[in-house]
Every structure is written in structure tokens, then in C-alpha cells.
Short mmCIF file of C-alpha atoms in Angstrom, two decimals:
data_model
loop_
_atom_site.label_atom_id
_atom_site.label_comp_id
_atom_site.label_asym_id
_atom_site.label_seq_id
_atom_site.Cartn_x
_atom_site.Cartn_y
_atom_site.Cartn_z
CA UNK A 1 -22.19 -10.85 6.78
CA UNK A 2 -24.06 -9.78 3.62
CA UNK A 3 -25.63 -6.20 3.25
CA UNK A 4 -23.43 -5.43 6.27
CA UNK A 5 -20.99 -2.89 7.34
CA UNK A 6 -18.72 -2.99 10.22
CA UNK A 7 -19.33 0.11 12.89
CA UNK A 8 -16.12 2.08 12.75
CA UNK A 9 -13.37 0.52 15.09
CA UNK A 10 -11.46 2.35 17.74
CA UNK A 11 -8.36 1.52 17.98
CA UNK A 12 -6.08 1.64 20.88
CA UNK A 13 -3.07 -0.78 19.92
CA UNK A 14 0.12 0.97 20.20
CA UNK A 15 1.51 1.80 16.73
CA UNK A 16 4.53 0.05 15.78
CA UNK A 17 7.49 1.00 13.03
CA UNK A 18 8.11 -2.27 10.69
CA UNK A 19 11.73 -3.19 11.93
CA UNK A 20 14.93 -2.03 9.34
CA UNK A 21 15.46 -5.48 8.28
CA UNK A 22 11.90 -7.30 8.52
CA UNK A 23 10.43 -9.64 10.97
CA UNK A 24 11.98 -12.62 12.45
CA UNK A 25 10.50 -15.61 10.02
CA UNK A 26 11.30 -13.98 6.82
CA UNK A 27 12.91 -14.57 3.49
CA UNK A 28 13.93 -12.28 1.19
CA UNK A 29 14.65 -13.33 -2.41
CA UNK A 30 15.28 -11.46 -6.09
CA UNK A 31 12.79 -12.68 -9.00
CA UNK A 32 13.99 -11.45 -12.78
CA UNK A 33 11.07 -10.79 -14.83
CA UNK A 34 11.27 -8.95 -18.31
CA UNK A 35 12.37 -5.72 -17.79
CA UNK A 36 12.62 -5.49 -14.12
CA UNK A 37 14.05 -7.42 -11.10
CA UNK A 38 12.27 -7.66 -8.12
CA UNK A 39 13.10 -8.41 -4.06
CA UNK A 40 10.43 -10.80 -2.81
CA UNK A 41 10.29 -10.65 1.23
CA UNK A 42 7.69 -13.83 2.21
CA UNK A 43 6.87 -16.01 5.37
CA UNK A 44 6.82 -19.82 4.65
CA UNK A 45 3.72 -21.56 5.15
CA UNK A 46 3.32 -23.32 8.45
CA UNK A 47 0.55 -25.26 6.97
CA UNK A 48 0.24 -26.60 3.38
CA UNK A 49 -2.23 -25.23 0.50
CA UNK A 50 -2.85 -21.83 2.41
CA UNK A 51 -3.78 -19.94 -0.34
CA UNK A 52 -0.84 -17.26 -1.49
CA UNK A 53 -1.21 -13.34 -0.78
CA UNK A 54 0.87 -10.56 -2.39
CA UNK A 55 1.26 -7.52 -0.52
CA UNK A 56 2.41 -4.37 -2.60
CA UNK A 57 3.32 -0.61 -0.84
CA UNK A 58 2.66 2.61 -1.12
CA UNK A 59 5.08 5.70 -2.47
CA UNK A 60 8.68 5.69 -1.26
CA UNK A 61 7.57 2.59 0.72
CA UNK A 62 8.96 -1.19 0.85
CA UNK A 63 8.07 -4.36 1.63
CA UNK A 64 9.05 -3.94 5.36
CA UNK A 65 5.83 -2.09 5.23
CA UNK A 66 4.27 -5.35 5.33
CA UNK A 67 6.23 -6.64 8.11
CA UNK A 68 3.85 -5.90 11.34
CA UNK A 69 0.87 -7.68 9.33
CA UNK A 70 2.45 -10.46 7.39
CA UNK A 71 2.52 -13.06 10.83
CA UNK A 72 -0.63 -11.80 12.22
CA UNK A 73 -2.19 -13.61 9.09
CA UNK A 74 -0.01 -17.00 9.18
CA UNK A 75 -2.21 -19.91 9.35
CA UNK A 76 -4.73 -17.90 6.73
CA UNK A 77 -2.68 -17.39 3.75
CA UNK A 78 0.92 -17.75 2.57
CA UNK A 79 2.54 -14.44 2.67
CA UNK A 80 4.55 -12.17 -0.03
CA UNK A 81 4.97 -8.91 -0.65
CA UNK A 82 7.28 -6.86 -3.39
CA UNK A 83 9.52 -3.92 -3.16
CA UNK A 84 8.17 -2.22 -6.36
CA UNK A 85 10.87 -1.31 -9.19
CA UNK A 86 13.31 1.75 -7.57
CA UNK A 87 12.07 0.72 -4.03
CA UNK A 88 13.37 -1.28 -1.28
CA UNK A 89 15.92 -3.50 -2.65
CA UNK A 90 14.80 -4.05 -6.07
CA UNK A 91 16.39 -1.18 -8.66
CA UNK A 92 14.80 0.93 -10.86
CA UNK A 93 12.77 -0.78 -14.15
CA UNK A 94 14.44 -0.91 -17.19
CA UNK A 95 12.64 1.62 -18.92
CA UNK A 96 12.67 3.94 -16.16
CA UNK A 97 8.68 4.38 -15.98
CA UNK A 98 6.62 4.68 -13.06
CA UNK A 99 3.45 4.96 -14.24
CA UNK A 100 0.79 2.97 -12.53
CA UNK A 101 -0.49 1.49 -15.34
CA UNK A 102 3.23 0.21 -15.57
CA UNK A 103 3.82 -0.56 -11.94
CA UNK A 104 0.65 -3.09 -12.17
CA UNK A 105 2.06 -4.59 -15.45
CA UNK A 106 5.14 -5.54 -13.50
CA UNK A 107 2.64 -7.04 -10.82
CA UNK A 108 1.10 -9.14 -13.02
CA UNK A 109 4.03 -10.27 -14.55
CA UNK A 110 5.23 -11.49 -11.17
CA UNK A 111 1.65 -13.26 -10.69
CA UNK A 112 1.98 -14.61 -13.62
CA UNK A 113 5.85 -15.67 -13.05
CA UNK A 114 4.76 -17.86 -10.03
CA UNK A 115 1.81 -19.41 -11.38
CA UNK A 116 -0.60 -19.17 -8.29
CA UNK A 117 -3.78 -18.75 -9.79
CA UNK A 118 -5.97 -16.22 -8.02
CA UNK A 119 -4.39 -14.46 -5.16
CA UNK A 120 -5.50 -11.93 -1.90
CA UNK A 121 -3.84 -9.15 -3.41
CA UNK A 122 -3.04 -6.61 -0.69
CA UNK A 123 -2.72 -2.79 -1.37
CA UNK A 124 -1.64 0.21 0.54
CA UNK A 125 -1.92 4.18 -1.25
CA UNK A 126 0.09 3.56 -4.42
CA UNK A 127 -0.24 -0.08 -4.21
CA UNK A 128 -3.84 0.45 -3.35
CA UNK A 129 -4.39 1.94 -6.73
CA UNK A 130 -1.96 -0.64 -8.38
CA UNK A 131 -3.80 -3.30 -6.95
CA UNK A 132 -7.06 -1.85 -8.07
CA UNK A 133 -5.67 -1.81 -12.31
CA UNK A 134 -4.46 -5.41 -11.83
CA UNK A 135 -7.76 -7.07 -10.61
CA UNK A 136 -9.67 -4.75 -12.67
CA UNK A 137 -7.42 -5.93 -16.23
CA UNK A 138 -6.56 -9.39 -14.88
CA UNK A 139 -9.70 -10.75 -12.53
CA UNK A 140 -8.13 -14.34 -12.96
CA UNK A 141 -5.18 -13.29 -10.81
CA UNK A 142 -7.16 -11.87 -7.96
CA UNK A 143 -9.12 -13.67 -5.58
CA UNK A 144 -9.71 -11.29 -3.28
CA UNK A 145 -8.74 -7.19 -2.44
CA UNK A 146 -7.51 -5.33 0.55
CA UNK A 147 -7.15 -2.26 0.24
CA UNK A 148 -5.53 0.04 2.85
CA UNK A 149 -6.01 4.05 1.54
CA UNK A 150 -5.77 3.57 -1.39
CA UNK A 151 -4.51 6.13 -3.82
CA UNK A 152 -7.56 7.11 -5.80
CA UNK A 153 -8.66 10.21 -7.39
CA UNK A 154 -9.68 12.84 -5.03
CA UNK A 155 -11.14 16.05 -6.93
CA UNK A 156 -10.17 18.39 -3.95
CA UNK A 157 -7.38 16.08 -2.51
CA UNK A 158 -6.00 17.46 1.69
CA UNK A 159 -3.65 20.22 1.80
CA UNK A 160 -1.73 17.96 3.64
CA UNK A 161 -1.26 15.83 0.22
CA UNK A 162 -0.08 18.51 -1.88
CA UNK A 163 3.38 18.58 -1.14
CA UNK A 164 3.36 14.74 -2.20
CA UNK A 165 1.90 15.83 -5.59
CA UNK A 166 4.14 18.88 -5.99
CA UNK A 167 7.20 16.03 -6.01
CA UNK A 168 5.70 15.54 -10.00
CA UNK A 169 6.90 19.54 -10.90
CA UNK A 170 10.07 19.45 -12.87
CA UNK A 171 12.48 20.24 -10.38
CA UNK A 172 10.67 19.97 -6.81
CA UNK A 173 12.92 17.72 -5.75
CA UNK A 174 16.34 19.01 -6.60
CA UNK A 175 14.33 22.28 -4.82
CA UNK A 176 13.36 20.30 -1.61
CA UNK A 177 17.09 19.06 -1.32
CA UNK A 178 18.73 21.98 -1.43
CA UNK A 179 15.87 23.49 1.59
CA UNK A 180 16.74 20.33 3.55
CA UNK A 181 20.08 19.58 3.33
CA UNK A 182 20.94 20.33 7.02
CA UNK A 183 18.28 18.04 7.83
CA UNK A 184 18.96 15.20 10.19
CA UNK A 185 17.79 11.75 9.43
CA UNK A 186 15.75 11.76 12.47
CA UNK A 187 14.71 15.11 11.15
CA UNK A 188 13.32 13.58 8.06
CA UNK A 189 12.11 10.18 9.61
CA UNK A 190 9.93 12.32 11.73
CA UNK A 191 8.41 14.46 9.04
CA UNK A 192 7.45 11.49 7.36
CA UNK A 193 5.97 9.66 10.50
CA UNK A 194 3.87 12.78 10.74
CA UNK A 195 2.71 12.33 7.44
CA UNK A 196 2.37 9.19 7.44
CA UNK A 197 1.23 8.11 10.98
CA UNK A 198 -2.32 9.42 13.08
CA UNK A 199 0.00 9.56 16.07
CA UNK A 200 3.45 9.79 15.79
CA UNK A 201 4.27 10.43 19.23
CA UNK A 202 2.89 6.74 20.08
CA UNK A 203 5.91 5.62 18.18
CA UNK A 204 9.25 4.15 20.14
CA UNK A 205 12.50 5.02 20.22
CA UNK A 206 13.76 1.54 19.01
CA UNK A 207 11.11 2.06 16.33
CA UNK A 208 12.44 5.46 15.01
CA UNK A 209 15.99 4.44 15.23
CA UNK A 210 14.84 1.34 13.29
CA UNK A 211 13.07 3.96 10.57
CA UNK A 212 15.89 6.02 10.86
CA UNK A 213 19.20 3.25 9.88
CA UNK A 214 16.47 2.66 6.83
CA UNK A 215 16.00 6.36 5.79
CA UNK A 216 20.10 6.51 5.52
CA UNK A 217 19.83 3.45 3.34
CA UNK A 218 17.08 4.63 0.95
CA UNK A 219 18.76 8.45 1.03
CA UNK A 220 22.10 6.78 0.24
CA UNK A 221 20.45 4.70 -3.25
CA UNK A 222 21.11 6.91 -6.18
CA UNK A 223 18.49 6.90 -8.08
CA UNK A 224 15.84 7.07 -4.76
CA UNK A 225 14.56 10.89 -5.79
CA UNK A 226 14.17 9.99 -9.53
CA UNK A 227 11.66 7.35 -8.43
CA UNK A 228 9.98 9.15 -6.31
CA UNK A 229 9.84 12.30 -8.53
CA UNK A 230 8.87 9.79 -11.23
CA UNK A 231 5.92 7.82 -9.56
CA UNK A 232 4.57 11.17 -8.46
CA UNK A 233 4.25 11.93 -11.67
CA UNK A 234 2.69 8.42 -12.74
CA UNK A 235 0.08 9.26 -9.43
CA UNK A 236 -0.90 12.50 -10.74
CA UNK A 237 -1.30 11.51 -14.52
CA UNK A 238 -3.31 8.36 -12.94
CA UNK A 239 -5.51 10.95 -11.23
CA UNK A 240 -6.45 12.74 -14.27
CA UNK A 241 -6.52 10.11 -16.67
CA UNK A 242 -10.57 9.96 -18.37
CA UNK A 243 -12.03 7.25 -19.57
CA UNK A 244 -11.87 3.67 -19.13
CA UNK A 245 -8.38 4.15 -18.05
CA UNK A 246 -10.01 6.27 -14.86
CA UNK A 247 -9.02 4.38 -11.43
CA UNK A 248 -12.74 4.75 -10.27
CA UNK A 249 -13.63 3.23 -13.24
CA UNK A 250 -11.29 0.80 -13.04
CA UNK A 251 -12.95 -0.04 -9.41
CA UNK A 252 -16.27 -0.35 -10.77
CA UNK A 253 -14.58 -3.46 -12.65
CA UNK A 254 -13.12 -5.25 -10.13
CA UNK A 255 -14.96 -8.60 -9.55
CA UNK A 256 -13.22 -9.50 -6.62
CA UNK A 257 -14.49 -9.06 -3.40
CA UNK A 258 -12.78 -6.21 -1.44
CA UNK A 259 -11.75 -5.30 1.87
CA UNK A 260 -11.32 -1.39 2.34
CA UNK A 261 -9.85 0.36 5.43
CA UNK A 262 -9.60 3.77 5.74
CA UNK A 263 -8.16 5.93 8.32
CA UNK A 264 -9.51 8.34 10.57
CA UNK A 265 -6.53 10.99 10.73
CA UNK A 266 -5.15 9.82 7.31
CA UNK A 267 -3.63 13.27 5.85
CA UNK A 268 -2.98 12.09 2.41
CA UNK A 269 -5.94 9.96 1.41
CA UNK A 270 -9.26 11.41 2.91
CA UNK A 271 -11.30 9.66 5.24
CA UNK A 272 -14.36 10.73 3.55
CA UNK A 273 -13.20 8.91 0.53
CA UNK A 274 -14.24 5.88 1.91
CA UNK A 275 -17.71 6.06 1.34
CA UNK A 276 -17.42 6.79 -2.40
CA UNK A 277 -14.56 3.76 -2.43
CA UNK A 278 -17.74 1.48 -0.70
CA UNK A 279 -19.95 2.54 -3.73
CA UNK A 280 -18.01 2.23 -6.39
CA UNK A 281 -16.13 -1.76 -5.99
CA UNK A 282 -19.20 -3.90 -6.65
CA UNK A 283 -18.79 -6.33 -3.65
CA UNK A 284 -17.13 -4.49 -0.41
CA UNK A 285 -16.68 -4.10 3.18
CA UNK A 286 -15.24 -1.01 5.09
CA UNK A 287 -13.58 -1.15 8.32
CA UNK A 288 -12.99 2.71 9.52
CA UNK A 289 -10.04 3.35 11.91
CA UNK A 290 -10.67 6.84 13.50
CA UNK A 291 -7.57 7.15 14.99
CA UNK A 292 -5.36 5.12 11.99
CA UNK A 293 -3.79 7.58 9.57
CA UNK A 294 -2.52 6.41 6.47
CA UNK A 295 -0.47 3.04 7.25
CA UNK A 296 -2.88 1.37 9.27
CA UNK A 297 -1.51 -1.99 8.66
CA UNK A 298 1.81 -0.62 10.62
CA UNK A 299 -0.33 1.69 13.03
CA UNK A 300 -3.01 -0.96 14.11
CA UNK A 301 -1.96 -4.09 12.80
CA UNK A 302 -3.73 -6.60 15.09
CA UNK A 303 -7.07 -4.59 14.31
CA UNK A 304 -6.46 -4.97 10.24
CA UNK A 305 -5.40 -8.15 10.91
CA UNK A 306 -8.66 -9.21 12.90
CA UNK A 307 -10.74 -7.07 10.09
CA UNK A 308 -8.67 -9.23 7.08
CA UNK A 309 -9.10 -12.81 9.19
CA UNK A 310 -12.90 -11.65 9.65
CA UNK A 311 -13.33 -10.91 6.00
CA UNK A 312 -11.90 -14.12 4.44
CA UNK A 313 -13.21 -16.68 6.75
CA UNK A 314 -16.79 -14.79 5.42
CA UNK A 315 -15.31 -15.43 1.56
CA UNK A 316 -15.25 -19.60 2.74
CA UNK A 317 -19.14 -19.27 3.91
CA UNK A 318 -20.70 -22.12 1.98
CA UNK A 319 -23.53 -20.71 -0.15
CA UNK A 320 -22.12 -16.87 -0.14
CA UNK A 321 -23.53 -14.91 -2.87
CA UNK A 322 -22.36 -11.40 -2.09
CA UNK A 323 -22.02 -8.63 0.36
CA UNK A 324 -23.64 -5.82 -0.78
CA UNK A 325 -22.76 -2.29 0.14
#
């Protein structure tokens, strides 16, 4: 639909928490690259030649994130998604960086590693912004973008973020253990569904106890609060970075048409970002969730998936030349 916009959708799905240990149909594998090892979680292709997608998370996220989506979107494309180095399963990168810039490198290397040509590259908050540097520096990987809040600069980012950012001050962390260590697990899986989620109360008790067995994993990995002290760092120099190096300059780069979806009661990327996000990536669509916060593709899955379906099946028009903003 060129020089179109979708009217904001809303949604009335019940949100759902991606299961502990994926979605029936899965396959998880470990892929060495130079200088970091990753877990690959994928679906195999019920029909041959679907074109590939890679699906990458968001902070202190995994590729169970994915989960809810991935078979909504069998029969369209053949689906993978990461756990980014010192997440999920796959341990922390050799040279212990966490830098976006250096999260993306390790994206592309995987690309690269499987030989694919193009792929729909799928993005969620960090992996939003990750997504956004690799079909920015590598166009020939990326065929096409989704991009689910992504992570990009805010100038007067929600008080609701801050704490997040605070994570990058030289001993937050160690400070927020010692305030929380007579947390719960379900204490903490519900602070984070708050965060995370536009209404957590939607959420079922097999879900939470599902989010909860995988909070005691992740809390139980050593090194889980070094990564996520150290990618909050790599978020906040990514945010004031200048220069050609600036994510919204990156965006203006990306050839690739994209796919943006923005939620409603998101409390760490702002809804009103969205409208900048439409400007600035050349050739995009927006599909607005009011009541989505900021997983949508775990909140409302069926809707993203229906938006995502929507969007490619417009990329195979014969003849298209663009959709405008």
C-alpha cells in the first residue's frame, strides 16, 4: 500500500509469556564464530526456499523472546533468532564488549557464517538498534526490517527508562543487589513484566511460573549482571554517540524497507518516538499498538504477526517502487 499508513490497531489478544524452554517445533543449536559462540533457536521450514529471517532481542532478553511469533510466520519465512553474547545460552564474547556497534558485528558475522544472502532481519529495543547498524553498514545482508521499539536515541527518554540507564553507573548493580536481595523470583519476574509488559495482570499463572524457572536460570549465570551492566553502558554511549556513528543517522541509511511497531503503554521506548522513527528510515510502515508496551511480539503476537505477513506479501507486489511515509 504505497504512501500509506496503517490506523493504529487495538489490540485485545491476551498477552502471553514465551514458554522457559521455547515452543514445541524448535531447535536449538551453538554456532562458533571468531570471538564469540552463539545459541541459534530456529523452526525448520515446512516448505522449501522460504526466505530465512533472523530475529535478535532486546536487553537481558533471549531468543525465547521470539518464541510466541516465530510459528505465527511459518509458511512466510524460515525462522532464527540468536541469544546475543552473555544472553540466553550463549556466554559472554571474548573480549567482553557490549557495545552495539560490537553486538551488530557479531550479527553480521553470523549472516555472513550461513551464507543466506539478504535476510528479514527482526529487531526488538536493543536488537532494534542492532538491527538498525547492521542494515545500515551491511545493506547486502538485509532484505527487509522489523523493528519492534527499538532502542533509539530519545533526548528526554521516560522516567520509567531511567533506572535501565542508571544500570551503566559504576556500581548500580552491585547497589541494586544488595537493595534486593530478599527479593523473590516472582518478586523480580513481576517487576520486570511491569516494565516490560502494557498489562501485566493479563498474564497467566503458567506463564509467570514459566518466566519465573527462567529468571532462576539467568540469576544463577555468573557473569548475567556484568552483561547487563555492560550493554547498558554500550546503550547509553550508542545514545550519545555524534556523527555518522549516530543511530538516527544510521536509520536514515538503511535501504531496506522497514516495518516499525510501537507500543502504546511502552515505558521504556516512547510511543511518540514512532513518528520521528517513520521519518527518518527512508521506506517505512508503522503499525501502533495502544495497548502493547514494549514486547509486543510476546504481548500481541497474532496482531504483529498479521502486521509482518501484511507487510511482506506487499514487498512481493510486482512493480512495487516504494512506500513512502
Amino acid at each position: 500500500m504505497p504512501g500509506t499508513e496503517p490506523s493504529p490497531v487495538t489490540a485485545t489478544a491476551t498477552p502471553v509469556v514465551g514458554p522457559a524452554d521455547g515452543a514445541a517445533g524448535e531447535e536449538v543449536s551453538s554456532v562458533a564464530l571468531r570471538g564469540a559462540t552463539l545459541c541459534v533457536r530456529s523452526r525448520p521450514a515446512a516448505t522449501a526456499g522460504l526466505p530465512p529471517a533472523l530475529y535478535v532481542h532486546g536487553m537481558g532478553g533471549s531468543s525465547q523472546n521470539w518464541s510466541a511469533l516465530m510459528p505465527l510466520l511459518d509458511g512466510v519465512v524460515a525462522s532464527e533468532a540468536v541469544d546475543l553474547p552473555g544472553f540466553g545460552d550463549s556466554p559472554p564474547p571474548d573480549d567482553g564488549a557490549y557495545s552495539v556497534a560490537g553486538q551488530a558485528r557479531v550479527v553480521t558475522r553470523y549472516l555472513e557464517s550461513r551464507g543466506y544472502g539478504p535476510v528479514h532481519l527482526f529487531g526488538n529495543s536493543l536488537g532494534g538498534a542492532i538491527a538498525t547498524r547492521v542494515a545500515a553498514t551491511r545493506p547486502d545482508l538485509v532484505r527487509t526490517l522489523v523493528l519492534i521499539s527499538p532502542a533509539l536515541p530519545e533526548l528526554a527518554p521516560q522516567r520509567s527508562a531511567l533506572p535501565t540507564g542508571m544500570l551503566a553507573i559504576p556500581g548500580a548493580a552491585a547497589l541494586f543487589n544488595r537493595l534486593t536481595r530478599d527479593w523473590t523470583v516472582e518478586q523480580r519476574v513481576r517487576g520486570v513484566l511491569a516494565l516490560n509488559y502494557g498489562d501485566p495482570a493479563r498474564v497467566t499463572p503458567e506463564g509467570l511460573g514459566m518466566a519465573a524457572k527462567e529468571m532462576e536460570r539467568r540469576l544463577s549465570q555468573p557473569y548475567f549482571w556484568d552483561a547487563m551492566t555492560r550493554t547498558a553502558r554500550g546503550i547509553v554511549d550508542a545514545y550519545t554517540i555524534g556523527g555518522q556513528h549516530n543511530l538516527w543517522r544510521q536509520a536514515e541509511r538503511v535501504l531496506a524497507p522497514t516495518f516499525l511497531v510501537y507500543g502504546g503503554r511502552d515505558q521504556l521506548v516512547s510511543y511518540r518516538m514512532a513518528r520521528k522513527a517513520l521519518r527518518r528510515f527512508r521506506d517505512a510502515r508503522l503499525l501502533t499498538l495502544p495497548e502493547a508496551g514494549h514486547v509486543a511480539m510476546m504481548e500481541y503476537p497474532h496482531l504483529v504477526a498479521r502486521g509482518v505477513r501484511e507487510f511482506l506479501a506487499d514487498m512481493d507486489e510486482p512493480g512495487r517502487t516504494g512506500m513512502g511515509s
